[in-house]
Amino acid sequence: MLAEGSDGQSGTSTTPKDWKEKEGCPGSSLLKDLIPLGTEESAMEVVLKKIWELSDSDQRDPFMVADLGVLAFRHQAFCQALPRVSPFYAVKCNNSPWVLRVLAALGTGFDCASQVELEQVLSLGVAPSRIIYAHPCKPISHLQYAARHGVQLLTFDSEEELTKVAQHHPGARLVLRLWTEDSKSLIRMSTKFGARLELCGHLLKSARDLGLAVVGASFHLGSGCRDPHSFTQAIADCRRVFEMSRGVGHDMSLLDIGGGFPGVEGSEPEFEEMARAINAALAQDFPEGAGIEVIAEPGRFYAASVCVAAVNIIAKKAVLQPGGHRKLLYYLNDGHYGSFRVFFRDRFPRMPIVVKEFCSKPPLFPCTLYGPTCDAFDKLFNEEVQLPELDVGDWLIFPSMGDYSAVMSSTFNGFLPASICYIVGPELRYLRRAQGSELGTGS
Ligand SMILES: Cc1ncc(COP(=O)(O)O)c(C=O)c1O
């Protein structure tokens, strides 16, 4: 088993023993031993076991259990539903070295957004050709790093970016990122990134005049895309750009359909419905046999269901509302400035699992879930949720916490990020690291 992040740094680790005593977390290099799970065991069971172990202790810090085996299932599901699309995992979503290492071994490519993400992926021995630097507005020093390390695929959406690339990375293989209609996505990107179709002809000519090669077109519908037909329109727009590029002299052969796929099963729309819309659009606008390579940048789809989070109630208040109704305020030891920052963008609260036994079905009360810091903004949801009466020391479990959680957590107010314990099921034991040595399983 490997625990990570208790000192706030992704990639640091503790032994299973240290995991109990988080303060002792050394900044050591990656441990080679992951705890192998039995075939019947799940991450949820590991979480419950850990909570049980802590039941006599006052040391009840927040923690997550990450089941790396989930990555193999998600990869299989992705490849089955979208057989023409090669996934380039979006590192920003969960940059744990273990997640990246497993994905590298599974053979995905990577979408990096900065020099540090490039360094992380390259350090695993991933070939630069399996990386796209998919940030349309790059710092010059990061661009120079990409050039020095042979990362050639870069996205752009403006003339100013082309000028920088011509000066600092003239050998780049550029991918033009298009503006998309993403009003139905949970997290919209189109206000910040993407070139309008009307501007694309001009950008393609500018690139040519600067001696730069544009090899493809891309889009990203924003995280949590809720309309499969947004893909249809965006893919049709890319085809227009491919047509334009021929007249300008670029040889385009790469289509990048970005991320935005749902992280958990049962999302609306279902991933399968989205995949059907994408496959149909590809068949129409980029038929097989035309020599077009199609890639995507899924983040959440892979990472969300990897982690289960456990948080503890550190304080509680009961208040009487007008009409004499009781409302409960729970203060948790992880919150908006920790693993839960992404929650404030969700449409609906994600309900936790309550770890407490009741003799009969307990009454529910309107509750506000606050994080541990002094900031009033530090709460998990804006809305109240209905929960039973709980006590200080009780635990709540949140499944599907692997996406945009640890990567976004801070040490604000001195509260350390949740520690993460990595486990691996039998499905991954055969894998080999990108470097060729075996993934350590401790078995
Ligand atoms: C350019 C780009 N690609 C891919 C992603 C991953 O999105 P998701 O995690 O929703 O799949 C993001 C996330 O915002 C992004 O900005």
XYZ file of C-alpha atoms and ligand atoms in Angstrom:
459
model
C 0.000 0.000 0.000
C 1.239 3.478 -0.730
C 0.000 6.632 0.887
C 0.716 9.946 -0.676
C 0.266 13.619 -0.182
C 0.059 13.977 3.561
C 2.662 16.686 3.408
C 0.794 18.424 0.659
C 3.001 17.112 -2.135
C 1.738 14.708 -4.669
C 4.298 11.972 -5.072
C 5.502 11.728 -1.498
C 4.729 8.566 0.320
C 4.407 6.746 3.578
C 4.451 3.129 4.510
C 1.199 1.537 5.665
C 2.399 2.016 9.237
C 3.150 5.702 8.705
C -0.225 6.121 7.153
C -1.710 5.858 10.634
C 0.581 8.584 11.879
C 0.388 11.116 9.149
C 2.807 13.659 10.656
C 5.618 11.202 10.135
C 5.219 11.323 6.367
C 8.702 11.547 4.838
C 9.255 13.148 1.458
C 10.697 9.903 0.218
C 10.681 8.627 -3.310
C 7.892 6.403 -4.588
C 7.557 3.131 -2.782
C 7.546 0.113 -4.989
C 4.945 -1.740 -3.000
C 1.275 -1.189 -3.566
C -1.125 -3.260 -1.471
C -2.543 -5.975 -3.678
C -6.279 -6.343 -3.154
C -7.983 -9.702 -3.008
C -10.362 -10.395 -5.866
C -13.374 -9.782 -3.653
C -12.112 -6.603 -2.000
C -12.999 -3.066 -3.025
C -11.681 0.415 -2.231
C -14.839 1.007 -0.202
C -14.009 -1.968 2.002
C -10.483 -0.634 2.542
C -11.974 2.723 3.552
C -14.360 1.077 6.019
C -11.555 -1.040 7.458
C -9.451 2.066 8.000
C -12.366 3.897 9.646
C -12.858 0.899 11.905
C -9.166 0.937 12.843
C -9.452 4.603 13.771
C -12.571 4.183 15.860
C -10.628 4.294 19.148
C -8.326 7.078 18.048
C -8.585 10.866 18.130
C -6.414 11.034 15.020
C -9.137 11.030 12.380
C -7.617 12.979 9.542
C -9.258 12.934 6.103
C -8.007 10.295 3.703
C -8.660 8.789 0.307
C -8.220 5.288 -1.034
C -7.293 5.122 -4.709
C -7.934 1.866 -6.548
C -5.602 1.889 -9.537
C -7.328 -1.162 -10.994
C -10.254 1.102 -11.884
C -8.021 2.729 -14.503
C -7.790 -0.529 -16.428
C -11.596 -0.862 -16.515
C -12.087 2.744 -17.571
C -9.456 2.367 -20.281
C -11.141 -0.740 -21.612
C -14.550 1.004 -21.583
C -13.139 4.015 -23.412
C -11.410 1.990 -26.108
C -14.429 -0.251 -26.629
C -16.887 2.616 -27.007
C -14.594 4.780 -29.143
C -12.447 2.330 -31.129
C -11.103 4.974 -33.489
C -10.060 7.376 -30.739
C -6.715 7.218 -28.897
C -7.000 8.616 -25.356
C -4.439 11.231 -24.293
C -5.197 11.434 -20.552
C -5.579 15.015 -19.220
C -2.934 15.144 -16.474
C -4.563 18.190 -14.846
C -7.426 16.017 -13.624
C -5.337 13.858 -11.285
C -1.585 14.041 -11.545
C -0.711 11.356 -9.026
C 2.494 9.612 -10.136
C 0.744 6.277 -9.615
C -2.178 7.201 -11.842
C 0.208 8.442 -14.532
C 2.421 5.400 -14.237
C -0.489 2.992 -14.637
C -1.896 4.917 -17.579
C 1.533 4.990 -19.239
C 1.694 1.222 -18.834
C -1.801 0.865 -20.266
C -0.554 2.748 -23.307
C -2.473 6.017 -23.189
C -1.006 9.265 -24.428
C -1.037 12.394 -22.255
C -2.450 15.900 -22.478
C -0.167 18.257 -20.552
C -0.864 21.896 -19.782
C 2.456 23.124 -18.342
C 6.155 22.418 -18.006
C 5.681 20.590 -14.702
C 3.099 18.267 -16.239
C 5.435 17.662 -19.195
C 8.290 16.895 -16.796
C 6.116 14.494 -14.823
C 5.065 12.502 -17.869
C 8.481 12.530 -19.566
C 10.106 11.350 -16.322
C 8.046 8.157 -16.591
C 9.794 7.375 -19.848
C 6.806 8.278 -22.014
C 7.906 9.138 -25.561
C 7.401 12.828 -26.452
C 5.321 11.695 -29.425
C 2.710 10.404 -26.950
C 2.218 13.875 -25.484
C 0.154 16.848 -26.625
C 0.881 20.178 -24.970
C -2.780 21.181 -25.110
C -2.775 24.688 -23.674
C -3.384 27.378 -26.284
C -1.665 30.127 -24.201
C 1.755 28.973 -23.068
C 4.500 30.749 -21.106
C 7.595 31.170 -23.282
C 9.820 29.204 -20.899
C 7.419 26.234 -20.972
C 7.334 26.389 -24.754
C 11.138 26.330 -24.822
C 11.097 23.324 -22.494
C 8.735 21.485 -24.864
C 11.050 22.299 -27.790
C 14.148 21.077 -25.924
C 12.458 17.810 -24.977
C 10.975 16.969 -28.350
C 7.305 17.554 -27.475
C 6.056 18.712 -30.837
C 2.267 18.609 -30.702
C 1.002 21.950 -29.403
C -2.388 23.624 -29.530
C -2.888 27.304 -30.403
C -5.848 29.615 -31.002
C -4.346 33.046 -31.720
C -1.895 34.894 -33.895
C 0.129 35.985 -30.868
C 0.720 32.354 -29.913
C 1.923 31.629 -33.454
C 4.486 34.438 -33.153
C 5.830 32.897 -29.915
C 5.916 29.407 -31.401
C 7.754 30.619 -34.532
C 10.443 32.137 -32.326
C 10.779 29.478 -29.630
C 9.554 26.197 -31.114
C 9.643 26.464 -34.916
C 9.642 22.659 -35.325
C 6.253 22.325 -33.589
C 3.373 20.361 -35.113
C 0.505 22.707 -34.396
C -3.105 21.870 -33.662
C -5.633 24.664 -34.108
C -8.127 24.750 -31.223
C -11.597 25.813 -32.287
C -14.219 27.715 -30.369
C -17.192 25.493 -29.561
C -20.775 25.958 -28.488
C -20.460 24.577 -24.930
C -23.351 26.299 -23.153
C -24.588 22.885 -21.998
C -21.310 21.925 -20.313
C -20.793 22.057 -16.570
C -17.524 23.956 -16.853
C -17.438 26.146 -19.956
C -14.184 26.876 -21.752
C -15.300 28.765 -24.848
C -15.073 32.186 -23.230
C -11.386 31.609 -22.534
C -10.126 29.449 -25.384
C -10.805 28.568 -28.997
C -10.627 30.367 -32.349
C -13.899 31.191 -34.111
C -14.364 29.452 -37.434
C -14.282 32.821 -39.265
C -10.771 33.436 -37.950
C -9.353 30.018 -38.825
C -8.501 30.771 -42.484
C -6.463 33.766 -41.367
C -4.668 31.819 -38.638
C -3.803 29.005 -41.050
C -2.288 31.525 -43.480
C -0.379 33.293 -40.713
C 1.098 29.966 -39.591
C 2.153 29.148 -43.149
C 3.715 32.602 -43.617
C 5.693 32.056 -40.410
C 6.913 28.700 -41.732
C 4.912 26.708 -39.165
C 3.156 23.386 -39.793
C -0.464 23.029 -38.684
C -1.174 19.295 -38.534
C -4.590 19.157 -36.962
C -7.646 20.711 -35.350
C -8.983 20.324 -31.808
C -11.737 21.434 -29.474
C -12.663 20.927 -25.856
C -16.297 21.118 -24.886
C -15.563 21.912 -21.259
C -15.783 19.558 -18.361
C -19.028 17.666 -17.869
C -20.426 18.032 -21.385
C -24.150 17.324 -21.210
C -25.105 17.447 -24.872
C -23.689 14.714 -27.146
C -24.656 16.800 -30.161
C -22.142 19.461 -29.171
C -19.579 16.888 -30.357
C -21.392 16.496 -33.682
C -21.228 20.240 -34.371
C -17.642 20.597 -33.198
C -16.468 17.675 -35.359
C -18.256 19.204 -38.368
C -16.471 22.510 -37.667
C -13.134 20.702 -37.579
C -13.870 19.214 -40.973
C -14.379 22.775 -42.315
C -10.948 23.679 -40.945
C -9.392 20.605 -42.583
C -10.911 21.759 -45.907
C -9.603 25.295 -45.414
C -6.132 23.991 -44.603
C -5.793 22.222 -47.950
C -6.129 25.520 -49.823
C -3.468 27.076 -47.585
C -0.942 24.286 -47.969
C -1.041 22.554 -44.586
C -1.172 18.767 -44.490
C -3.636 18.106 -41.680
C -4.042 14.576 -40.337
C -4.899 14.880 -36.622
C -8.298 15.460 -35.041
C -8.395 16.034 -31.268
C -11.880 15.879 -29.735
C -10.789 17.044 -26.248
C -12.261 15.890 -22.939
C -15.588 16.398 -21.209
C -16.680 12.753 -20.874
C -18.626 11.836 -17.726
C -16.690 10.530 -14.743
C -19.258 8.246 -13.214
C -21.754 5.749 -14.470
C -25.341 6.904 -14.565
C -24.419 10.469 -15.668
C -26.786 12.244 -17.978
C -26.099 11.774 -20.858
C -24.464 8.376 -20.494
C -20.972 7.973 -21.908
C -22.264 5.353 -24.345
C -24.751 7.829 -25.816
C -21.985 10.380 -26.198
C -19.744 7.786 -27.829
C -22.482 6.868 -30.327
C -22.836 10.530 -31.332
C -19.045 10.857 -31.716
C -18.700 7.660 -33.766
C -21.513 8.785 -36.074
C -19.979 12.234 -36.517
C -16.557 10.726 -37.231
C -18.058 8.344 -39.805
C -19.709 11.289 -41.520
C -16.964 13.907 -41.433
C -13.771 11.874 -41.062
C -14.525 8.451 -42.568
C -12.171 5.622 -41.838
C -9.410 5.063 -44.349
C -8.807 8.781 -44.935
C -5.587 8.629 -42.892
C -6.848 10.811 -40.036
C -5.613 10.026 -36.533
C -8.233 10.820 -33.892
C -7.272 11.515 -30.285
C -9.193 12.692 -27.188
C -8.177 14.255 -23.864
C -10.318 12.511 -21.235
C -9.585 13.406 -17.604
C -12.603 12.799 -15.391
C -13.656 9.718 -17.337
C -10.519 7.902 -16.167
C -9.863 9.457 -12.773
C -13.195 10.131 -11.045
C -14.041 6.638 -9.885
C -10.466 5.808 -8.834
C -10.769 7.475 -5.394
C -13.067 7.148 -2.410
C -12.742 9.935 0.207
C -13.445 9.729 3.924
C -13.936 12.867 6.020
C -14.611 13.300 9.690
C -16.989 15.633 11.534
C -14.833 17.860 13.741
C -17.565 20.190 15.030
C -21.324 20.540 14.965
C -24.024 23.100 15.733
C -27.772 22.762 15.858
C -29.777 25.883 15.052
C -33.497 26.525 15.269
C -35.019 27.966 12.139
C -38.222 30.024 11.945
C -41.116 27.687 12.667
C -39.003 25.757 15.179
C -37.393 23.525 12.560
C -34.009 22.127 13.415
C -31.055 22.650 11.103
C -27.628 21.087 11.570
C -24.260 22.582 10.713
C -21.470 20.037 10.351
C -17.821 21.114 10.190
C -15.693 18.567 8.333
C -11.914 18.172 8.323
C -11.745 18.510 4.512
C -13.519 21.105 2.417
C -13.466 23.630 -0.393
C -9.770 24.435 0.077
C -8.947 20.729 0.235
C -10.330 17.913 -1.885
C -13.762 19.395 -2.558
C -13.075 22.529 -4.585
C -14.618 21.048 -7.702
C -17.958 20.598 -5.923
C -18.895 24.258 -6.146
C -19.252 23.844 -9.912
C -21.590 20.861 -9.628
C -25.258 21.409 -10.371
C -26.466 19.157 -7.597
C -24.822 18.171 -4.303
C -23.089 14.788 -4.353
C -24.589 12.944 -1.403
C -22.162 11.300 1.029
C -22.515 7.871 2.569
C -23.068 8.148 6.318
C -20.951 5.733 8.362
C -23.148 5.204 11.403
C -25.491 2.522 12.551
C -29.041 3.471 13.493
C -31.562 1.182 15.150
C -34.302 2.336 12.815
C -34.598 4.680 9.856
C -33.404 8.008 11.288
C -35.187 11.311 10.641
C -33.384 13.624 8.202
C -32.535 17.263 8.857
C -31.477 20.067 6.542
C -27.682 20.282 6.941
C -24.884 22.544 5.775
C -21.506 20.869 5.310
C -18.682 23.283 6.096
C -14.973 22.714 5.542
C -12.441 23.172 8.369
C -11.040 26.650 7.598
C -12.081 30.042 8.967
C -13.441 31.155 5.612
C -17.252 31.291 5.379
C -16.985 30.326 1.695
C -15.495 27.004 2.786
C -18.482 24.723 2.386
C -19.050 21.702 0.196
C -22.322 22.815 -1.382
C -24.269 26.027 -1.544
C -27.467 24.093 -0.952
C -28.491 22.296 2.184
C -28.506 18.507 2.088
C -30.745 16.144 4.056
C -28.796 13.987 6.520
C -29.513 12.243 9.800
C -28.303 13.623 13.108
C -24.587 12.832 13.414
C -21.954 13.531 16.029
C -18.460 14.897 16.266
C -16.133 12.036 15.322
C -18.538 10.458 12.808
C -17.400 9.776 9.254
C -18.828 10.603 5.848
C -17.678 8.824 2.698
C -17.679 10.362 -0.764
C -17.206 7.915 -3.670
C -15.854 9.041 -7.072
C -13.452 11.652 -5.726
C -10.516 11.039 -8.063
C -11.083 13.968 -10.408
C -9.940 17.528 -9.705
C -9.655 16.814 -5.974
C -6.083 16.334 -4.697
C -4.703 18.388 -7.624
C -6.689 21.409 -6.489
C -6.208 21.152 -2.746
C -4.232 23.708 -0.769
C -2.878 24.049 2.760
C -4.976 27.154 3.483
C -5.267 27.797 7.224
C -2.750 25.044 7.868
C -5.058 22.153 7.060
C -3.075 19.498 5.214
C -4.493 17.755 2.153
C -6.037 14.338 2.681
C -3.534 11.487 2.581
C -4.021 9.024 -0.259
C -3.532 5.298 -0.044
C -3.033 3.424 -3.316
C -4.271 -0.110 -3.789
C -4.206 -2.363 -6.790
C -6.408 -5.260 -7.817
C -5.391 -8.367 -9.766
C -6.337 -6.740 -13.073
C -3.154 -4.635 -13.066
C -0.516 -7.073 -11.870
C 0.487 -8.076 -15.356
C 1.254 -4.536 -16.365
C 4.730 -3.318 -16.981
C 5.914 0.180 -16.376
C 6.608 2.402 -19.336
C 10.302 1.928 -18.546
C 9.967 -1.827 -18.855
C 10.152 -2.920 -15.234
C 7.203 -4.413 -13.401
C 4.672 -2.335 -11.519
C 5.482 -3.105 -7.890
C 2.660 -4.901 -6.159
C 4.386 -6.032 -3.044
C 3.326 -9.554 -3.872
C -7.885 21.269 -22.923
C -8.508 20.298 -21.982
N -8.568 19.016 -22.346
C -9.088 18.079 -21.525
C -9.598 18.417 -20.297
C -10.168 17.316 -19.435
O -11.526 17.479 -19.249
P -12.365 16.323 -18.513
O -11.705 16.055 -17.234
O -13.715 16.913 -18.349
O -12.371 15.155 -19.434
C -9.553 19.742 -19.873
C -10.111 20.117 -18.567
O -10.579 21.173 -18.339
C -8.995 20.719 -20.737
O -8.915 21.999 -20.381
